Amino acid sequence: MAMTTLALVVTSLGSAMAQTPLSVGILIPGSKTDKGWMESGYDGLVAAQKKYGDKIAVQMIENINYADMEQALTQLASSNALVIGVGGQTQAAVMKIAKRFPDIKFSIVGGNAGAELPNVAGYDVKQAEIAFVAGAAAAMLSKSGAVSYVGGMELPSIVNAGKEFGNGAKYVNPNVKYFEAYTGDFDDLAKAKEATLTAIAQGADVHYHILNLGLRGMEQAAKEKGTHIIGSYTNYCGTDPLYLAYSITGVGFQVKYAIDETVGGTWKAGYKPFGLAMGPEASDMAVCNATDEMAKKLKAIIEDIKSGKIKVLEG
């Protein structure tokens, strides 16, 4: 009789454990409504919540200054089984805090090959790949023969994406004029607007970016001067005539991937490249009113990048 009782207790405990939700902590350094990287990451979280319901429990911290990231990550790691840092700017802090919490899984969306701890996964969005394609699209869409790029912090991945945007534009039009600038801050509206206006003054009529809230400044400049933008991260074609195209960089896809892998028990530490090779959810180009010729050309460029015929920088 005692053995039967014990078996019932074990079964009951097992059932309770099976129902315990996966606790997920997510750090979104910027605003989840920035129409850019952070919003894409948040969309991925929402998609995971819709998929798993009460099987996951989420704690989110957003709008955190660089100086406060370690404290925010410590808070998340103290009460969650999986911690996700949305953005390469979280990597240094994640690598530091992960050493203090060896039993907690950490995933960096926008991580690079420097993520080499047994409990850290670095997901490389490979922005330089799709930036090359965006540059090609910009050159096709430009009426003035001049295009521009504004990045935030001069992280290697952000700089490499800028260079490849220029390379993609020149691939289509060797005579294109290309202007590149960095504000040092993903969220500074005034600096992004100033950089965009400077490019417009030199003839640029199509602009690309890796910004967060700073995108608002680019939008202000483009609206004032009658130029256009190629957006980043998510396809919003048809919602704003200011935007001619969108590069899809699967930030949200990677957030959901980290949760999927953890829920499924297949999460792995280490560096993992995403980019065009992972399919259109991870990386793609959407031109809102593309001609058949333009779509065919961009598809060919994507295939050439995937095959290695066109080589691009890391990042």
Coordinates of C-alpha atoms in Angstrom, one line a residue:
M1 CA 0.0 0.0 0.0
A2 CA 2.8 2.4 0.8
M3 CA 4.4 1.8 -2.6
T4 CA 1.2 2.6 -4.3
T5 CA 0.9 5.9 -2.4
L6 CA 4.5 6.7 -3.3
A7 CA 3.8 6.0 -7.0
L8 CA 0.7 8.3 -6.9
V9 CA 2.8 11.1 -5.3
V10 CA 5.6 10.7 -8.0
T11 CA 3.0 10.8 -10.7
S12 CA 1.4 13.9 -9.3
L13 CA 4.7 15.7 -9.0
G14 CA 5.6 14.7 -12.6
S15 CA 2.4 16.1 -13.8
A16 CA 2.9 19.3 -12.0
M17 CA 6.5 19.6 -13.3
A18 CA 5.2 19.0 -16.9
Q19 CA 2.8 22.0 -16.5
T20 CA 5.5 24.4 -15.2
P21 CA 5.9 27.0 -17.8
L22 CA 9.2 27.9 -19.4
S23 CA 10.3 31.2 -17.8
V24 CA 11.7 33.5 -20.5
G25 CA 13.4 36.8 -19.7
I26 CA 13.9 39.2 -22.7
L27 CA 15.9 42.4 -22.8
I28 CA 14.8 44.8 -25.5
P29 CA 17.2 47.7 -25.1
G30 CA 15.1 50.1 -27.2
S31 CA 11.5 50.7 -27.8
K32 CA 9.2 47.8 -28.8
T33 CA 7.4 50.3 -31.1
D34 CA 10.4 51.6 -33.0
K35 CA 9.3 50.3 -36.4
G36 CA 12.7 48.6 -36.5
W37 CA 14.9 46.0 -34.9
M38 CA 13.3 46.2 -31.4
E39 CA 9.8 46.0 -32.7
S40 CA 10.7 43.0 -34.9
G41 CA 12.1 41.3 -31.8
Y42 CA 9.0 42.1 -29.9
D43 CA 6.8 40.7 -32.7
G44 CA 8.7 37.4 -32.4
L45 CA 8.0 37.3 -28.7
V46 CA 4.3 37.9 -29.3
A47 CA 4.3 35.1 -31.9
A48 CA 5.9 32.7 -29.4
Q49 CA 3.4 33.7 -26.7
K50 CA 0.5 33.1 -29.2
K51 CA 2.0 29.7 -30.1
Y52 CA 2.7 28.4 -26.6
G53 CA 0.2 30.2 -24.4
D54 CA 0.6 29.3 -20.8
K55 CA 3.5 27.0 -21.6
I56 CA 5.8 30.0 -21.3
A57 CA 5.9 32.9 -18.8
V58 CA 7.6 36.0 -20.1
Q59 CA 9.4 38.8 -18.2
M60 CA 10.4 41.7 -20.5
I61 CA 12.6 44.7 -19.8
E62 CA 12.8 47.4 -22.5
N63 CA 14.3 50.9 -23.0
I64 CA 17.5 50.2 -21.1
N65 CA 20.6 52.4 -21.3
Y66 CA 23.9 50.6 -22.2
A67 CA 25.2 51.3 -18.6
D68 CA 22.2 49.5 -17.1
M69 CA 22.2 46.3 -19.2
E70 CA 24.2 44.2 -16.7
Q71 CA 21.8 45.1 -13.9
A72 CA 18.8 44.3 -16.2
L73 CA 20.3 41.0 -17.3
T74 CA 21.1 40.0 -13.7
Q75 CA 17.5 40.6 -12.8
L76 CA 16.3 38.5 -15.7
A77 CA 18.8 35.7 -15.1
S78 CA 17.8 35.5 -11.4
S79 CA 14.2 34.4 -12.3
N80 CA 14.2 32.8 -15.7
A81 CA 15.5 29.7 -17.4
L82 CA 16.1 31.4 -20.8
V83 CA 17.3 35.0 -21.2
I84 CA 17.3 36.7 -24.6
G85 CA 19.3 39.8 -25.4
V86 CA 17.8 41.6 -28.5
G87 CA 20.7 43.3 -30.2
G88 CA 24.4 43.0 -30.6
Q89 CA 24.8 45.8 -28.1
T90 CA 23.7 43.4 -25.4
Q91 CA 26.5 40.9 -26.2
A92 CA 29.2 42.2 -23.9
A93 CA 26.9 42.4 -20.9
V94 CA 25.4 38.9 -21.7
M95 CA 28.9 37.4 -21.8
K96 CA 29.7 38.9 -18.5
I97 CA 26.5 37.9 -16.7
A98 CA 26.3 34.5 -18.2
K99 CA 29.4 33.5 -16.4
R100 CA 27.7 34.2 -13.1
F101 CA 24.6 32.1 -14.1
P102 CA 26.1 28.9 -15.7
D103 CA 22.8 27.1 -15.4
I104 CA 20.8 29.7 -17.3
K105 CA 20.5 29.7 -21.1
F106 CA 21.3 33.0 -22.8
S107 CA 20.6 33.7 -26.5
I108 CA 21.8 36.9 -28.2
V109 CA 19.8 38.0 -31.2
G110 CA 22.4 39.8 -33.4
G111 CA 25.3 37.9 -31.7
N112 CA 28.5 37.1 -33.4
A113 CA 31.2 34.5 -33.3
G114 CA 32.5 36.0 -30.0
A115 CA 29.7 34.3 -28.1
E116 CA 31.6 31.2 -26.9
L117 CA 30.4 30.2 -23.5
P118 CA 28.7 26.8 -22.8
N119 CA 25.4 28.6 -21.9
V120 CA 25.4 31.3 -24.6
A121 CA 24.0 31.1 -28.1
G122 CA 24.8 33.9 -30.6
Y123 CA 22.4 34.2 -33.5
D124 CA 24.0 36.2 -36.4
V125 CA 21.3 37.9 -38.5
K126 CA 23.9 38.5 -41.2
Q127 CA 22.7 42.0 -41.9
A128 CA 25.4 42.6 -44.4
E129 CA 23.9 40.0 -46.8
I130 CA 20.5 41.7 -47.0
A131 CA 22.0 45.1 -46.9
F132 CA 23.8 44.3 -50.2
V133 CA 20.4 43.3 -51.7
A134 CA 18.8 46.5 -50.2
G135 CA 21.6 48.5 -51.9
A136 CA 20.8 46.9 -55.2
A137 CA 17.1 47.7 -54.8
A138 CA 17.9 51.3 -53.8
A139 CA 20.0 51.8 -56.9
M140 CA 17.1 50.4 -59.0
L141 CA 14.6 52.7 -57.3
S142 CA 16.7 55.9 -57.2
K143 CA 15.8 58.5 -59.7
S144 CA 18.7 60.7 -58.9
G145 CA 21.4 58.0 -59.0
A146 CA 22.4 58.7 -55.3
V147 CA 21.5 56.7 -52.2
S148 CA 22.4 56.9 -48.5
Y149 CA 22.7 54.8 -45.4
V150 CA 22.6 55.9 -41.7
G151 CA 23.7 53.6 -39.0
G152 CA 23.6 54.0 -35.2
M153 CA 26.5 52.7 -33.2
E154 CA 29.6 51.8 -35.1
L155 CA 29.5 48.2 -34.3
P156 CA 31.3 45.9 -36.8
S157 CA 28.0 44.4 -38.0
I158 CA 26.5 47.9 -38.5
V159 CA 29.5 49.2 -40.4
N160 CA 29.8 46.1 -42.5
A161 CA 26.1 46.4 -43.4
G162 CA 26.7 50.0 -44.5
K163 CA 29.6 49.0 -46.7
E164 CA 27.6 46.2 -48.3
F165 CA 24.6 48.5 -48.9
G166 CA 27.0 50.7 -50.9
N167 CA 28.5 47.6 -52.7
G168 CA 25.0 46.4 -53.6
A169 CA 24.1 49.8 -55.1
K170 CA 27.3 49.9 -57.1
Y171 CA 26.7 46.3 -58.3
V172 CA 23.6 47.5 -60.1
N173 CA 24.9 51.0 -61.0
P174 CA 28.7 51.4 -60.9
N175 CA 28.2 55.2 -61.2
V176 CA 25.8 55.5 -58.2
K177 CA 26.7 58.1 -55.6
Y178 CA 26.7 56.6 -52.1
F179 CA 26.7 58.5 -48.8
E180 CA 27.3 56.7 -45.4
A181 CA 27.0 58.1 -41.9
Y182 CA 26.8 57.0 -38.3
T183 CA 25.1 58.8 -35.4
G184 CA 26.7 56.9 -32.5
D185 CA 23.2 56.3 -31.1
F186 CA 20.4 54.1 -32.5
D187 CA 17.7 56.3 -30.9
D188 CA 18.9 59.9 -31.6
L189 CA 16.3 61.5 -33.9
A190 CA 18.1 64.8 -34.3
K191 CA 21.4 63.2 -35.5
A192 CA 19.6 60.8 -37.8
K193 CA 17.7 63.6 -39.4
E194 CA 20.8 65.7 -39.8
A195 CA 22.7 62.9 -41.4
T196 CA 19.8 62.2 -43.8
L197 CA 19.4 65.9 -44.7
T198 CA 23.2 66.0 -45.4
A199 CA 22.9 63.1 -47.8
I200 CA 19.8 64.6 -49.5
A201 CA 21.6 67.9 -50.0
Q202 CA 24.2 65.9 -52.0
G203 CA 21.5 64.3 -54.2
A204 CA 20.4 61.1 -52.3
D205 CA 16.8 60.2 -52.8
V206 CA 16.6 56.7 -51.4
H207 CA 17.8 56.0 -47.8
Y208 CA 18.5 52.9 -45.9
H209 CA 19.2 52.5 -42.1
I210 CA 20.1 50.5 -39.2
L211 CA 18.4 52.6 -36.5
N212 CA 15.9 52.2 -33.8
L213 CA 13.9 55.3 -32.7
G214 CA 16.4 57.4 -34.7
L215 CA 14.4 56.2 -37.8
R216 CA 11.9 58.9 -36.8
G217 CA 14.5 61.5 -37.7
M218 CA 15.2 59.9 -41.1
E219 CA 11.4 59.9 -41.7
Q220 CA 11.2 63.6 -40.9
A221 CA 14.0 64.5 -43.3
A222 CA 12.6 62.3 -46.1
K223 CA 9.1 63.8 -45.7
E224 CA 10.4 67.3 -45.7
K225 CA 12.4 66.8 -48.8
G226 CA 10.3 64.4 -50.8
T227 CA 12.7 61.4 -50.7
H228 CA 12.0 57.8 -49.8
I229 CA 13.2 55.1 -47.4
I230 CA 13.9 51.4 -47.6
G231 CA 12.8 50.1 -44.2
S232 CA 14.5 47.3 -42.2
Y233 CA 13.5 44.1 -40.4
T234 CA 9.8 43.7 -41.3
N235 CA 7.7 43.9 -44.4
Y236 CA 5.1 46.8 -44.0
C237 CA 4.5 47.3 -47.7
G238 CA 1.3 49.3 -48.3
T239 CA 1.2 51.0 -44.9
D240 CA 3.3 54.1 -45.7
P241 CA 4.1 55.7 -49.1
L242 CA 7.3 57.0 -47.6
Y243 CA 8.7 53.5 -47.9
L244 CA 9.5 51.9 -51.2
A245 CA 10.8 48.6 -49.9
Y246 CA 11.8 46.6 -46.8
S247 CA 14.7 44.4 -46.0
I248 CA 13.4 41.5 -43.9
T249 CA 16.0 40.8 -41.2
G250 CA 14.5 38.1 -39.0
V251 CA 15.0 39.5 -35.6
G252 CA 11.7 38.3 -34.4
F253 CA 12.3 35.0 -36.2
Q254 CA 15.4 34.5 -34.0
V255 CA 13.6 35.5 -30.8
K256 CA 11.0 32.8 -31.5
Y257 CA 13.7 30.4 -32.6
A258 CA 15.4 30.7 -29.2
I259 CA 12.1 30.0 -27.4
D260 CA 11.2 27.1 -29.8
E261 CA 14.5 25.5 -29.3
T262 CA 14.3 25.8 -25.5
V263 CA 10.7 24.5 -25.3
G264 CA 11.6 21.6 -27.6
G265 CA 14.7 20.7 -25.6
T266 CA 17.0 21.3 -28.6
W267 CA 18.6 24.6 -27.6
K268 CA 22.3 24.7 -28.3
A269 CA 25.1 27.1 -27.2
G270 CA 27.5 28.6 -29.7
Y271 CA 27.5 30.7 -32.8
K272 CA 24.7 30.1 -35.4
P273 CA 24.5 32.1 -38.7
F274 CA 21.0 32.9 -40.0
G275 CA 20.7 35.2 -43.0
L276 CA 19.5 34.3 -46.5
A277 CA 20.4 30.6 -46.1
M278 CA 17.8 30.2 -43.4
G279 CA 14.9 31.2 -45.8
P280 CA 12.6 34.2 -46.3
E281 CA 11.5 34.4 -42.6
A282 CA 15.1 34.9 -41.6
S283 CA 16.2 37.2 -44.4
D284 CA 14.5 38.5 -47.6
M285 CA 13.8 41.6 -49.7
A286 CA 10.4 43.1 -50.3
V287 CA 10.1 45.8 -52.9
C288 CA 6.5 47.2 -52.6
N289 CA 5.8 47.8 -56.3
A290 CA 8.6 45.8 -58.0
T291 CA 8.5 45.3 -61.7
D292 CA 9.0 41.7 -62.9
E293 CA 12.4 42.7 -64.1
M294 CA 13.4 44.1 -60.7
A295 CA 12.1 41.1 -58.8
K296 CA 13.9 38.7 -61.1
K297 CA 17.2 40.7 -60.7
L298 CA 17.0 40.8 -56.9
K299 CA 16.2 37.1 -56.7
A300 CA 19.2 36.4 -58.8
I301 CA 21.4 38.5 -56.5
I302 CA 20.1 36.7 -53.5
E303 CA 20.9 33.3 -55.1
D304 CA 24.4 34.5 -56.0
I305 CA 25.0 35.6 -52.4
K306 CA 23.7 32.2 -51.1
S307 CA 25.9 30.3 -53.5
G308 CA 29.0 32.4 -52.7
K309 CA 29.3 33.9 -56.2
I310 CA 28.8 37.3 -54.6
K311 CA 30.8 37.5 -51.4
V312 CA 29.8 39.9 -48.7
L313 CA 31.4 40.9 -45.3
E314 CA 30.4 39.3 -42.1
G315 CA 27.8 41.0 -39.9

